Amino acid sequence: MTEELLQRLVSTLSTLPGIGKKSAYRIGFHLIRMEPQAFDQFLSNLKNFKESIRFCNLCGGLTETEICEICSSEKRNKSIICVIEQPEDILFIENTGEFRGKYHVLGGVISPIDGIGPEKLRIKPLLERLKEEPIEELLIATNPTLEGDATGNYLSGLLQGTNIKITRIAHGVTVGSTLEYADQYTLAKAIKARSQI
């Protein structure tokens, strides 16, 4: 019975990104050794996080309210939207201190091999925002992968003939990697050196 419970825990922990079987065992044994009060606090924090965090109704970023702090801020540059793949990309770009505009989370990239077409991404809400808001520039900051580039090119094609300047972060970010693994300096330089597409 003990082995079965441990295997179920390891199996569950292994579903988390970056957690393999060895790491899952280490985490599992750490959880077993935790003091009951610390373990209860850990579970409470996880539950509170899951119940409190939602997606911003406007940009798709993480928030505790309907509209996130960035979207509701009067201090942000309202004329530029940075298009990213996932909500966590906001954190990575914000940490550079180089971008002061607003964001739009697509929720992924176009990937025909994975069955993900434009209709499965948050492209329609982006187009609605571009009609309703005074946007002058769309900065595409998808990951420098084939799918990220294809998504950027797709968006650029949709917006041809508009007065919106379409730019892409410079490829100081290693091709094939994700923004999560780019250091702040490289990401800051890539934002500064963005180019029109």
PDB file of N, CA and C in Angstrom, residues 56-161:
ATOM      1  N   CYS A  56      -6.698  37.612 -16.905  1.00  0.00           N
ATOM      2  CA  CYS A  56      -7.216  38.957 -17.168  1.00  0.00           C
ATOM      3  C   CYS A  56      -8.182  38.894 -18.352  1.00  0.00           C
ATOM      4  N   ASN A  57      -9.331  39.531 -18.207  1.00  0.00           N
ATOM      5  CA  ASN A  57     -10.336  39.539 -19.275  1.00  0.00           C
ATOM      6  C   ASN A  57      -9.870  40.277 -20.520  1.00  0.00           C
ATOM      7  N   LEU A  58      -8.846  41.119 -20.380  1.00  0.00           N
ATOM      8  CA  LEU A  58      -8.373  41.909 -21.512  1.00  0.00           C
ATOM      9  C   LEU A  58      -7.142  41.287 -22.169  1.00  0.00           C
ATOM     10  N   CYS A  59      -6.074  41.108 -21.397  1.00  0.00           N
ATOM     11  CA  CYS A  59      -4.810  40.648 -21.996  1.00  0.00           C
ATOM     12  C   CYS A  59      -4.579  39.148 -21.884  1.00  0.00           C
ATOM     13  N   GLY A  60      -5.238  38.487 -20.945  1.00  0.00           N
ATOM     14  CA  GLY A  60      -5.017  37.060 -20.750  1.00  0.00           C
ATOM     15  C   GLY A  60      -3.904  36.748 -19.770  1.00  0.00           C
ATOM     16  N   GLY A  61      -3.332  37.785 -19.137  1.00  0.00           N
ATOM     17  CA  GLY A  61      -2.301  37.579 -18.120  1.00  0.00           C
ATOM     18  C   GLY A  61      -2.924  37.122 -16.811  1.00  0.00           C
ATOM     19  N   LEU A  62      -2.080  36.817 -15.839  1.00  0.00           N
ATOM     20  CA  LEU A  62      -2.572  36.356 -14.537  1.00  0.00           C
ATOM     21  C   LEU A  62      -2.941  37.538 -13.652  1.00  0.00           C
ATOM     22  N   THR A  63      -4.015  37.383 -12.906  1.00  0.00           N
ATOM     23  CA  THR A  63      -4.495  38.452 -12.041  1.00  0.00           C
ATOM     24  C   THR A  63      -5.407  37.870 -10.966  1.00  0.00           C
ATOM     25  N   GLU A  64      -5.710  38.680  -9.976  1.00  0.00           N
ATOM     26  CA  GLU A  64      -6.693  38.302  -8.958  1.00  0.00           C
ATOM     27  C   GLU A  64      -8.012  39.028  -9.196  1.00  0.00           C
ATOM     28  N   THR A  65      -8.025  39.932 -10.161  1.00  0.00           N
ATOM     29  CA  THR A  65      -9.216  40.724 -10.474  1.00  0.00           C
ATOM     30  C   THR A  65      -9.603  40.483 -11.935  1.00  0.00           C
ATOM     31  N   GLU A  66     -10.692  41.097 -12.380  1.00  0.00           N
ATOM     32  CA  GLU A  66     -11.121  40.894 -13.767  1.00  0.00           C
ATOM     33  C   GLU A  66     -10.120  41.469 -14.761  1.00  0.00           C
ATOM     34  N   ILE A  67      -9.583  42.642 -14.447  1.00  0.00           N
ATOM     35  CA  ILE A  67      -8.589  43.299 -15.303  1.00  0.00           C
ATOM     36  C   ILE A  67      -7.302  43.435 -14.496  1.00  0.00           C
ATOM     37  N   CYS A  68      -6.180  43.027 -15.071  1.00  0.00           N
ATOM     38  CA  CYS A  68      -4.906  43.034 -14.338  1.00  0.00           C
ATOM     39  C   CYS A  68      -4.382  44.451 -14.111  1.00  0.00           C
ATOM     40  N   GLU A  69      -3.378  44.559 -13.258  1.00  0.00           N
ATOM     41  CA  GLU A  69      -2.779  45.853 -12.915  1.00  0.00           C
ATOM     42  C   GLU A  69      -2.169  46.539 -14.127  1.00  0.00           C
ATOM     43  N   ILE A  70      -1.557  45.778 -15.009  1.00  0.00           N
ATOM     44  CA  ILE A  70      -0.916  46.376 -16.185  1.00  0.00           C
ATOM     45  C   ILE A  70      -1.967  46.968 -17.113  1.00  0.00           C
ATOM     46  N   CYS A  71      -3.022  46.224 -17.391  1.00  0.00           N
ATOM     47  CA  CYS A  71      -4.075  46.722 -18.283  1.00  0.00           C
ATOM     48  C   CYS A  71      -4.803  47.933 -17.701  1.00  0.00           C
ATOM     49  N   SER A  72      -4.939  47.982 -16.392  1.00  0.00           N
ATOM     50  CA  SER A  72      -5.676  49.089 -15.771  1.00  0.00           C
ATOM     51  C   SER A  72      -4.785  50.277 -15.422  1.00  0.00           C
ATOM     52  N   SER A  73      -3.482  50.139 -15.596  1.00  0.00           N
ATOM     53  CA  SER A  73      -2.558  51.215 -15.237  1.00  0.00           C
ATOM     54  C   SER A  73      -2.611  52.371 -16.237  1.00  0.00           C
ATOM     55  N   GLU A  74      -2.679  53.581 -15.697  1.00  0.00           N
ATOM     56  CA  GLU A  74      -2.638  54.788 -16.529  1.00  0.00           C
ATOM     57  C   GLU A  74      -1.199  55.156 -16.895  1.00  0.00           C
ATOM     58  N   LYS A  75      -0.236  54.536 -16.243  1.00  0.00           N
ATOM     59  CA  LYS A  75       1.174  54.859 -16.473  1.00  0.00           C
ATOM     60  C   LYS A  75       1.781  54.078 -17.639  1.00  0.00           C
ATOM     61  N   ARG A  76       1.063  53.062 -18.126  1.00  0.00           N
ATOM     62  CA  ARG A  76       1.589  52.251 -19.223  1.00  0.00           C
ATOM     63  C   ARG A  76       1.335  52.940 -20.560  1.00  0.00           C
ATOM     64  N   ASN A  77       2.205  52.674 -21.522  1.00  0.00           N
ATOM     65  CA  ASN A  77       2.054  53.203 -22.873  1.00  0.00           C
ATOM     66  C   ASN A  77       0.926  52.438 -23.566  1.00  0.00           C
ATOM     67  N   LYS A  78      -0.166  53.125 -23.831  1.00  0.00           N
ATOM     68  CA  LYS A  78      -1.345  52.478 -24.406  1.00  0.00           C
ATOM     69  C   LYS A  78      -1.247  52.281 -25.912  1.00  0.00           C
ATOM     70  N   SER A  79      -0.194  52.805 -26.526  1.00  0.00           N
ATOM     71  CA  SER A  79      -0.098  52.736 -27.983  1.00  0.00           C
ATOM     72  C   SER A  79       0.650  51.501 -28.480  1.00  0.00           C
ATOM     73  N   ILE A  80       1.177  50.690 -27.562  1.00  0.00           N
ATOM     74  CA  ILE A  80       1.933  49.503 -27.968  1.00  0.00           C
ATOM     75  C   ILE A  80       1.481  48.277 -27.183  1.00  0.00           C
ATOM     76  N   ILE A  81       1.267  47.203 -27.909  1.00  0.00           N
ATOM     77  CA  ILE A  81       0.912  45.919 -27.299  1.00  0.00           C
ATOM     78  C   ILE A  81       2.006  44.921 -27.640  1.00  0.00           C
ATOM     79  N   CYS A  82       2.473  44.222 -26.623  1.00  0.00           N
ATOM     80  CA  CYS A  82       3.453  43.151 -26.791  1.00  0.00           C
ATOM     81  C   CYS A  82       2.696  41.825 -26.805  1.00  0.00           C
ATOM     82  N   VAL A  83       2.795  41.103 -27.907  1.00  0.00           N
ATOM     83  CA  VAL A  83       2.105  39.822 -28.059  1.00  0.00           C
ATOM     84  C   VAL A  83       3.037  38.697 -27.620  1.00  0.00           C
ATOM     85  N   ILE A  84       2.574  37.903 -26.669  1.00  0.00           N
ATOM     86  CA  ILE A  84       3.386  36.817 -26.116  1.00  0.00           C
ATOM     87  C   ILE A  84       2.597  35.514 -26.148  1.00  0.00           C
ATOM     88  N   GLU A  85       3.320  34.417 -25.919  1.00  0.00           N
ATOM     89  CA  GLU A  85       2.683  33.100 -25.976  1.00  0.00           C
ATOM     90  C   GLU A  85       1.903  32.763 -24.712  1.00  0.00           C
ATOM     91  N   GLN A  86       2.532  32.933 -23.549  1.00  0.00           N
ATOM     92  CA  GLN A  86       1.957  32.468 -22.288  1.00  0.00           C
ATOM     93  C   GLN A  86       1.987  33.577 -21.231  1.00  0.00           C
ATOM     94  N   PRO A  87       1.101  33.497 -20.226  1.00  0.00           N
ATOM     95  CA  PRO A  87       1.058  34.531 -19.182  1.00  0.00           C
ATOM     96  C   PRO A  87       2.394  34.742 -18.473  1.00  0.00           C
ATOM     97  N   GLU A  88       3.164  33.666 -18.265  1.00  0.00           N
ATOM     98  CA  GLU A  88       4.432  33.818 -17.545  1.00  0.00           C
ATOM     99  C   GLU A  88       5.446  34.653 -18.319  1.00  0.00           C
ATOM    100  N   ASP A  89       5.267  34.795 -19.637  1.00  0.00           N
ATOM    101  CA  ASP A  89       6.181  35.617 -20.432  1.00  0.00           C
ATOM    102  C   ASP A  89       6.114  37.084 -20.012  1.00  0.00           C
ATOM    103  N   ILE A  90       4.978  37.513 -19.472  1.00  0.00           N
ATOM    104  CA  ILE A  90       4.855  38.891 -18.974  1.00  0.00           C
ATOM    105  C   ILE A  90       5.899  39.139 -17.895  1.00  0.00           C
ATOM    106  N   LEU A  91       6.027  38.213 -16.963  1.00  0.00           N
ATOM    107  CA  LEU A  91       6.995  38.343 -15.872  1.00  0.00           C
ATOM    108  C   LEU A  91       8.414  38.481 -16.414  1.00  0.00           C
ATOM    109  N   PHE A  92       8.776  37.652 -17.386  1.00  0.00           N
ATOM    110  CA  PHE A  92      10.133  37.688 -17.923  1.00  0.00           C
ATOM    111  C   PHE A  92      10.423  39.025 -18.597  1.00  0.00           C
ATOM    112  N   ILE A  93       9.468  39.553 -19.344  1.00  0.00           N
ATOM    113  CA  ILE A  93       9.674  40.839 -20.018  1.00  0.00           C
ATOM    114  C   ILE A  93       9.646  41.981 -19.012  1.00  0.00           C
ATOM    115  N   GLU A  94       8.738  41.929 -18.047  1.00  0.00           N
ATOM    116  CA  GLU A  94       8.675  42.974 -17.021  1.00  0.00           C
ATOM    117  C   GLU A  94       9.980  43.064 -16.234  1.00  0.00           C
ATOM    118  N   ASN A  95      10.621  41.931 -15.989  1.00  0.00           N
ATOM    119  CA  ASN A  95      11.876  41.921 -15.233  1.00  0.00           C
ATOM    120  C   ASN A  95      13.008  42.647 -15.944  1.00  0.00           C
ATOM    121  N   THR A  96      12.887  42.865 -17.257  1.00  0.00           N
ATOM    122  CA  THR A  96      13.932  43.603 -17.978  1.00  0.00           C
ATOM    123  C   THR A  96      13.836  45.101 -17.704  1.00  0.00           C
ATOM    124  N   GLY A  97      12.644  45.585 -17.364  1.00  0.00           N
ATOM    125  CA  GLY A  97      12.445  47.015 -17.144  1.00  0.00           C
ATOM    126  C   GLY A  97      12.449  47.823 -18.432  1.00  0.00           C
ATOM    127  N   GLU A  98      12.437  47.178 -19.592  1.00  0.00           N
ATOM    128  CA  GLU A  98      12.547  47.861 -20.881  1.00  0.00           C
ATOM    129  C   GLU A  98      11.220  48.114 -21.575  1.00  0.00           C
ATOM    130  N   PHE A  99      10.185  47.409 -21.194  1.00  0.00           N
ATOM    131  CA  PHE A  99       8.912  47.534 -21.894  1.00  0.00           C
ATOM    132  C   PHE A  99       7.885  48.164 -20.971  1.00  0.00           C
ATOM    133  N   ARG A 100       7.226  49.222 -21.438  1.00  0.00           N
ATOM    134  CA  ARG A 100       6.244  49.927 -20.619  1.00  0.00           C
ATOM    135  C   ARG A 100       4.857  49.969 -21.260  1.00  0.00           C
ATOM    136  N   GLY A 101       4.651  49.131 -22.268  1.00  0.00           N
ATOM    137  CA  GLY A 101       3.350  49.083 -22.927  1.00  0.00           C
ATOM    138  C   GLY A 101       2.427  48.068 -22.272  1.00  0.00           C
ATOM    139  N   LYS A 102       1.477  47.601 -23.050  1.00  0.00           N
ATOM    140  CA  LYS A 102       0.512  46.601 -22.580  1.00  0.00           C
ATOM    141  C   LYS A 102       0.837  45.253 -23.227  1.00  0.00           C
ATOM    142  N   TYR A 103       0.137  44.212 -22.814  1.00  0.00           N
ATOM    143  CA  TYR A 103       0.408  42.861 -23.294  1.00  0.00           C
ATOM    144  C   TYR A 103      -0.840  42.216 -23.874  1.00  0.00           C
ATOM    145  N   HIS A 104      -0.588  41.162 -24.653  1.00  0.00           N
ATOM    146  CA  HIS A 104      -1.672  40.287 -25.096  1.00  0.00           C
ATOM    147  C   HIS A 104      -1.123  38.869 -25.162  1.00  0.00           C
ATOM    148  N   VAL A 105      -1.741  37.974 -24.398  1.00  0.00           N
ATOM    149  CA  VAL A 105      -1.322  36.571 -24.337  1.00  0.00           C
ATOM    150  C   VAL A 105      -2.123  35.772 -25.366  1.00  0.00           C
ATOM    151  N   LEU A 106      -1.409  35.096 -26.263  1.00  0.00           N
ATOM    152  CA  LEU A 106      -2.072  34.272 -27.278  1.00  0.00           C
ATOM    153  C   LEU A 106      -2.537  32.932 -26.723  1.00  0.00           C
ATOM    154  N   GLY A 107      -1.828  32.426 -25.721  1.00  0.00           N
ATOM    155  CA  GLY A 107      -2.155  31.109 -25.179  1.00  0.00           C
ATOM    156  C   GLY A 107      -1.492  29.980 -25.943  1.00  0.00           C
ATOM    157  N   GLY A 108      -0.443  30.304 -26.687  1.00  0.00           N
ATOM    158  CA  GLY A 108       0.286  29.299 -27.454  1.00  0.00           C
ATOM    159  C   GLY A 108       0.737  29.863 -28.782  1.00  0.00           C
ATOM    160  N   VAL A 109       1.079  28.967 -29.693  1.00  0.00           N
ATOM    161  CA  VAL A 109       1.515  29.354 -31.038  1.00  0.00           C
ATOM    162  C   VAL A 109       0.855  28.435 -32.058  1.00  0.00           C
ATOM    163  N   ILE A 110       0.837  28.880 -33.297  1.00  0.00           N
ATOM    164  CA  ILE A 110       0.318  28.055 -34.377  1.00  0.00           C
ATOM    165  C   ILE A 110       1.261  26.868 -34.556  1.00  0.00           C
ATOM    166  N   SER A 111       0.713  25.680 -34.491  1.00  0.00           N
ATOM    167  CA  SER A 111       1.508  24.461 -34.627  1.00  0.00           C
ATOM    168  C   SER A 111       0.653  23.373 -35.275  1.00  0.00           C
ATOM    169  N   PRO A 112       0.620  23.348 -36.611  1.00  0.00           N
ATOM    170  CA  PRO A 112      -0.216  22.364 -37.304  1.00  0.00           C
ATOM    171  C   PRO A 112       0.080  20.924 -36.886  1.00  0.00           C
ATOM    172  N   ILE A 113       1.336  20.628 -36.613  1.00  0.00           N
ATOM    173  CA  ILE A 113       1.710  19.261 -36.229  1.00  0.00           C
ATOM    174  C   ILE A 113       1.057  18.844 -34.909  1.00  0.00           C
ATOM    175  N   ASP A 114       0.771  19.849 -34.053  1.00  0.00           N
ATOM    176  CA  ASP A 114       0.100  19.585 -32.778  1.00  0.00           C
ATOM    177  C   ASP A 114      -1.403  19.859 -32.861  1.00  0.00           C
ATOM    178  N   GLY A 115      -1.883  20.165 -34.054  1.00  0.00           N
ATOM    179  CA  GLY A 115      -3.310  20.432 -34.235  1.00  0.00           C
ATOM    180  C   GLY A 115      -3.743  21.790 -33.714  1.00  0.00           C
ATOM    181  N   ILE A 116      -2.805  22.740 -33.621  1.00  0.00           N
ATOM    182  CA  ILE A 116      -3.133  24.078 -33.117  1.00  0.00           C
ATOM    183  C   ILE A 116      -3.109  25.067 -34.274  1.00  0.00           C
ATOM    184  N   GLY A 117      -4.299  25.511 -34.655  1.00  0.00           N
ATOM    185  CA  GLY A 117      -4.429  26.519 -35.694  1.00  0.00           C
ATOM    186  C   GLY A 117      -4.724  27.869 -35.068  1.00  0.00           C
ATOM    187  N   PRO A 118      -4.789  28.917 -35.874  1.00  0.00           N
ATOM    188  CA  PRO A 118      -5.051  30.270 -35.360  1.00  0.00           C
ATOM    189  C   PRO A 118      -6.333  30.374 -34.545  1.00  0.00           C
ATOM    190  N   GLU A 119      -7.328  29.561 -34.896  1.00  0.00           N
ATOM    191  CA  GLU A 119      -8.620  29.626 -34.204  1.00  0.00           C
ATOM    192  C   GLU A 119      -8.534  29.145 -32.762  1.00  0.00           C
ATOM    193  N   LYS A 120      -7.480  28.417 -32.413  1.00  0.00           N
ATOM    194  CA  LYS A 120      -7.325  27.925 -31.038  1.00  0.00           C
ATOM    195  C   LYS A 120      -6.551  28.908 -30.162  1.00  0.00           C
ATOM    196  N   LEU A 121      -6.075  29.989 -30.761  1.00  0.00           N
ATOM    197  CA  LEU A 121      -5.326  30.999 -30.009  1.00  0.00           C
ATOM    198  C   LEU A 121      -6.212  32.216 -29.758  1.00  0.00           C
ATOM    199  N   ARG A 122      -5.740  33.107 -28.921  1.00  0.00           N
ATOM    200  CA  ARG A 122      -6.488  34.324 -28.573  1.00  0.00           C
ATOM    201  C   ARG A 122      -6.197  35.432 -29.591  1.00  0.00           C
ATOM    202  N   ILE A 123      -6.364  35.098 -30.874  1.00  0.00           N
ATOM    203  CA  ILE A 123      -6.107  36.071 -31.940  1.00  0.00           C
ATOM    204  C   ILE A 123      -7.319  36.973 -32.147  1.00  0.00           C
ATOM    205  N   LYS A 124      -8.516  36.405 -32.087  1.00  0.00           N
ATOM    206  CA  LYS A 124      -9.735  37.209 -32.267  1.00  0.00           C
ATOM    207  C   LYS A 124      -9.823  38.324 -31.220  1.00  0.00           C
ATOM    208  N   PRO A 125      -9.606  38.032 -29.922  1.00  0.00           N
ATOM    209  CA  PRO A 125      -9.622  39.126 -28.940  1.00  0.00           C
ATOM    210  C   PRO A 125      -8.542  40.182 -29.210  1.00  0.00           C
ATOM    211  N   LEU A 126      -7.401  39.752 -29.759  1.00  0.00           N
ATOM    212  CA  LEU A 126      -6.345  40.712 -30.107  1.00  0.00           C
ATOM    213  C   LEU A 126      -6.833  41.647 -31.205  1.00  0.00           C
ATOM    214  N   LEU A 127      -7.435  41.097 -32.233  1.00  0.00           N
ATOM    215  CA  LEU A 127      -7.936  41.921 -33.338  1.00  0.00           C
ATOM    216  C   LEU A 127      -9.010  42.891 -32.853  1.00  0.00           C
ATOM    217  N   GLU A 128      -9.852  42.447 -31.913  1.00  0.00           N
ATOM    218  CA  GLU A 128     -10.869  43.330 -31.335  1.00  0.00           C
ATOM    219  C   GLU A 128     -10.213  44.478 -30.574  1.00  0.00           C
ATOM    220  N   ARG A 129      -9.149  44.165 -29.821  1.00  0.00           N
ATOM    221  CA  ARG A 129      -8.436  45.218 -29.086  1.00  0.00           C
ATOM    222  C   ARG A 129      -7.827  46.231 -30.048  1.00  0.00           C
ATOM    223  N   LEU A 130      -7.284  45.741 -31.148  1.00  0.00           N
ATOM    224  CA  LEU A 130      -6.645  46.633 -32.116  1.00  0.00           C
ATOM    225  C   LEU A 130      -7.655  47.574 -32.759  1.00  0.00           C
ATOM    226  N   LYS A 131      -8.912  47.145 -32.858  1.00  0.00           N
ATOM    227  CA  LYS A 131      -9.966  48.004 -33.405  1.00  0.00           C
ATOM    228  C   LYS A 131     -10.422  49.036 -32.380  1.00  0.00           C
ATOM    229  N   GLU A 132     -10.453  48.634 -31.101  1.00  0.00           N
ATOM    230  CA  GLU A 132     -11.023  49.478 -30.049  1.00  0.00           C
ATOM    231  C   GLU A 132     -10.016  50.411 -29.392  1.00  0.00           C
ATOM    232  N   GLU A 133      -8.744  50.026 -29.362  1.00  0.00           N
ATOM    233  CA  GLU A 133      -7.728  50.807 -28.660  1.00  0.00           C
ATOM    234  C   GLU A 133      -6.837  51.545 -29.661  1.00  0.00           C
ATOM    235  N   PRO A 134      -6.255  52.684 -29.237  1.00  0.00           N
ATOM    236  CA  PRO A 134      -5.402  53.468 -30.143  1.00  0.00           C
ATOM    237  C   PRO A 134      -3.988  52.872 -30.258  1.00  0.00           C
ATOM    238  N   ILE A 135      -3.878  51.710 -30.885  1.00  0.00           N
ATOM    239  CA  ILE A 135      -2.605  50.998 -30.966  1.00  0.00           C
ATOM    240  C   ILE A 135      -1.826  51.452 -32.195  1.00  0.00           C
ATOM    241  N   GLU A 136      -0.569  51.826 -31.965  1.00  0.00           N
ATOM    242  CA  GLU A 136       0.317  52.240 -33.053  1.00  0.00           C
ATOM    243  C   GLU A 136       1.343  51.166 -33.392  1.00  0.00           C
ATOM    244  N   GLU A 137       1.687  50.337 -32.394  1.00  0.00           N
ATOM    245  CA  GLU A 137       2.708  49.312 -32.619  1.00  0.00           C
ATOM    246  C   GLU A 137       2.308  48.003 -31.949  1.00  0.00           C
ATOM    247  N   LEU A 138       2.558  46.913 -32.664  1.00  0.00           N
ATOM    248  CA  LEU A 138       2.353  45.570 -32.136  1.00  0.00           C
ATOM    249  C   LEU A 138       3.721  44.900 -32.108  1.00  0.00           C
ATOM    250  N   LEU A 139       4.235  44.667 -30.901  1.00  0.00           N
ATOM    251  CA  LEU A 139       5.540  44.019 -30.727  1.00  0.00           C
ATOM    252  C   LEU A 139       5.308  42.529 -30.550  1.00  0.00           C
ATOM    253  N   ILE A 140       5.772  41.740 -31.486  1.00  0.00           N
ATOM    254  CA  ILE A 140       5.598  40.293 -31.405  1.00  0.00           C
ATOM    255  C   ILE A 140       6.793  39.707 -30.663  1.00  0.00           C
ATOM    256  N   ALA A 141       6.515  39.104 -29.511  1.00  0.00           N
ATOM    257  CA  ALA A 141       7.571  38.535 -28.666  1.00  0.00           C
ATOM    258  C   ALA A 141       7.307  37.054 -28.411  1.00  0.00           C
ATOM    259  N   THR A 142       6.914  36.356 -29.473  1.00  0.00           N
ATOM    260  CA  THR A 142       6.780  34.910 -29.356  1.00  0.00           C
ATOM    261  C   THR A 142       8.178  34.314 -29.283  1.00  0.00           C
ATOM    262  N   ASN A 143       8.278  33.101 -28.785  1.00  0.00           N
ATOM    263  CA  ASN A 143       9.585  32.453 -28.670  1.00  0.00           C
ATOM    264  C   ASN A 143      10.222  32.285 -30.047  1.00  0.00           C
ATOM    265  N   PRO A 144      11.553  32.357 -30.118  1.00  0.00           N
ATOM    266  CA  PRO A 144      12.245  32.244 -31.409  1.00  0.00           C
ATOM    267  C   PRO A 144      12.337  30.794 -31.888  1.00  0.00           C
ATOM    268  N   THR A 145      11.183  30.239 -32.202  1.00  0.00           N
ATOM    269  CA  THR A 145      11.079  28.874 -32.724  1.00  0.00           C
ATOM    270  C   THR A 145      10.369  28.958 -34.073  1.00  0.00           C
ATOM    271  N   LEU A 146      10.333  27.868 -34.799  1.00  0.00           N
ATOM    272  CA  LEU A 146       9.605  27.860 -36.076  1.00  0.00           C
ATOM    273  C   LEU A 146       8.146  28.236 -35.861  1.00  0.00           C
ATOM    274  N   GLU A 147       7.543  27.677 -34.808  1.00  0.00           N
ATOM    275  CA  GLU A 147       6.134  27.964 -34.520  1.00  0.00           C
ATOM    276  C   GLU A 147       5.935  29.418 -34.093  1.00  0.00           C
ATOM    277  N   GLY A 148       6.864  29.927 -33.281  1.00  0.00           N
ATOM    278  CA  GLY A 148       6.782  31.321 -32.856  1.00  0.00           C
ATOM    279  C   GLY A 148       6.900  32.268 -34.032  1.00  0.00           C
ATOM    280  N   ASP A 149       7.844  31.976 -34.932  1.00  0.00           N
ATOM    281  CA  ASP A 149       8.009  32.804 -36.132  1.00  0.00           C
ATOM    282  C   ASP A 149       6.792  32.699 -37.042  1.00  0.00           C
ATOM    283  N   ALA A 150       6.258  31.487 -37.197  1.00  0.00           N
ATOM    284  CA  ALA A 150       5.072  31.296 -38.043  1.00  0.00           C
ATOM    285  C   ALA A 150       3.889  32.086 -37.492  1.00  0.00           C
ATOM    286  N   THR A 151       3.746  32.090 -36.178  1.00  0.00           N
ATOM    287  CA  THR A 151       2.661  32.836 -35.544  1.00  0.00           C
ATOM    288  C   THR A 151       2.848  34.333 -35.765  1.00  0.00           C
ATOM    289  N   GLY A 152       4.082  34.807 -35.600  1.00  0.00           N
ATOM    290  CA  GLY A 152       4.381  36.219 -35.846  1.00  0.00           C
ATOM    291  C   GLY A 152       4.099  36.614 -37.285  1.00  0.00           C
ATOM    292  N   ASN A 153       4.505  35.771 -38.216  1.00  0.00           N
ATOM    293  CA  ASN A 153       4.256  36.050 -39.633  1.00  0.00           C
ATOM    294  C   ASN A 153       2.766  36.032 -39.948  1.00  0.00           C
ATOM    295  N   TYR A 154       2.033  35.135 -39.313  1.00  0.00           N
ATOM    296  CA  TYR A 154       0.587  35.071 -39.509  1.00  0.00           C
ATOM    297  C   TYR A 154      -0.064  36.379 -39.047  1.00  0.00           C
ATOM    298  N   LEU A 155       0.319  36.841 -37.856  1.00  0.00           N
ATOM    299  CA  LEU A 155      -0.239  38.095 -37.334  1.00  0.00           C
ATOM    300  C   LEU A 155       0.128  39.270 -38.233  1.00  0.00           C
ATOM    301  N   SER A 156       1.375  39.287 -38.681  1.00  0.00           N
ATOM    302  CA  SER A 156       1.835  40.352 -39.567  1.00  0.00           C
ATOM    303  C   SER A 156       1.006  40.379 -40.847  1.00  0.00           C
ATOM    304  N   GLY A 157       0.723  39.202 -41.394  1.00  0.00           N
ATOM    305  CA  GLY A 157      -0.095  39.112 -42.603  1.00  0.00           C
ATOM    306  C   GLY A 157      -1.514  39.609 -42.380  1.00  0.00           C
ATOM    307  N   LEU A 158      -2.082  39.288 -41.221  1.00  0.00           N
ATOM    308  CA  LEU A 158      -3.441  39.741 -40.902  1.00  0.00           C
ATOM    309  C   LEU A 158      -3.531  41.262 -40.833  1.00  0.00           C
ATOM    310  N   LEU A 159      -2.444  41.888 -40.410  1.00  0.00           N
ATOM    311  CA  LEU A 159      -2.482  43.330 -40.149  1.00  0.00           C
ATOM    312  C   LEU A 159      -1.873  44.163 -41.267  1.00  0.00           C
ATOM    313  N   GLN A 160      -1.496  43.520 -42.366  1.00  0.00           N
ATOM    314  CA  GLN A 160      -0.992  44.285 -43.505  1.00  0.00           C
ATOM    315  C   GLN A 160      -2.090  45.205 -44.002  1.00  0.00           C
ATOM    316  N   GLY A 161      -1.708  46.400 -44.370  1.00  0.00           N
ATOM    317  CA  GLY A 161      -2.689  47.362 -44.851  1.00  0.00           C
ATOM    318  C   GLY A 161      -3.282  48.217 -43.748  1.00  0.00           C
TER     319      GLY A 161
END
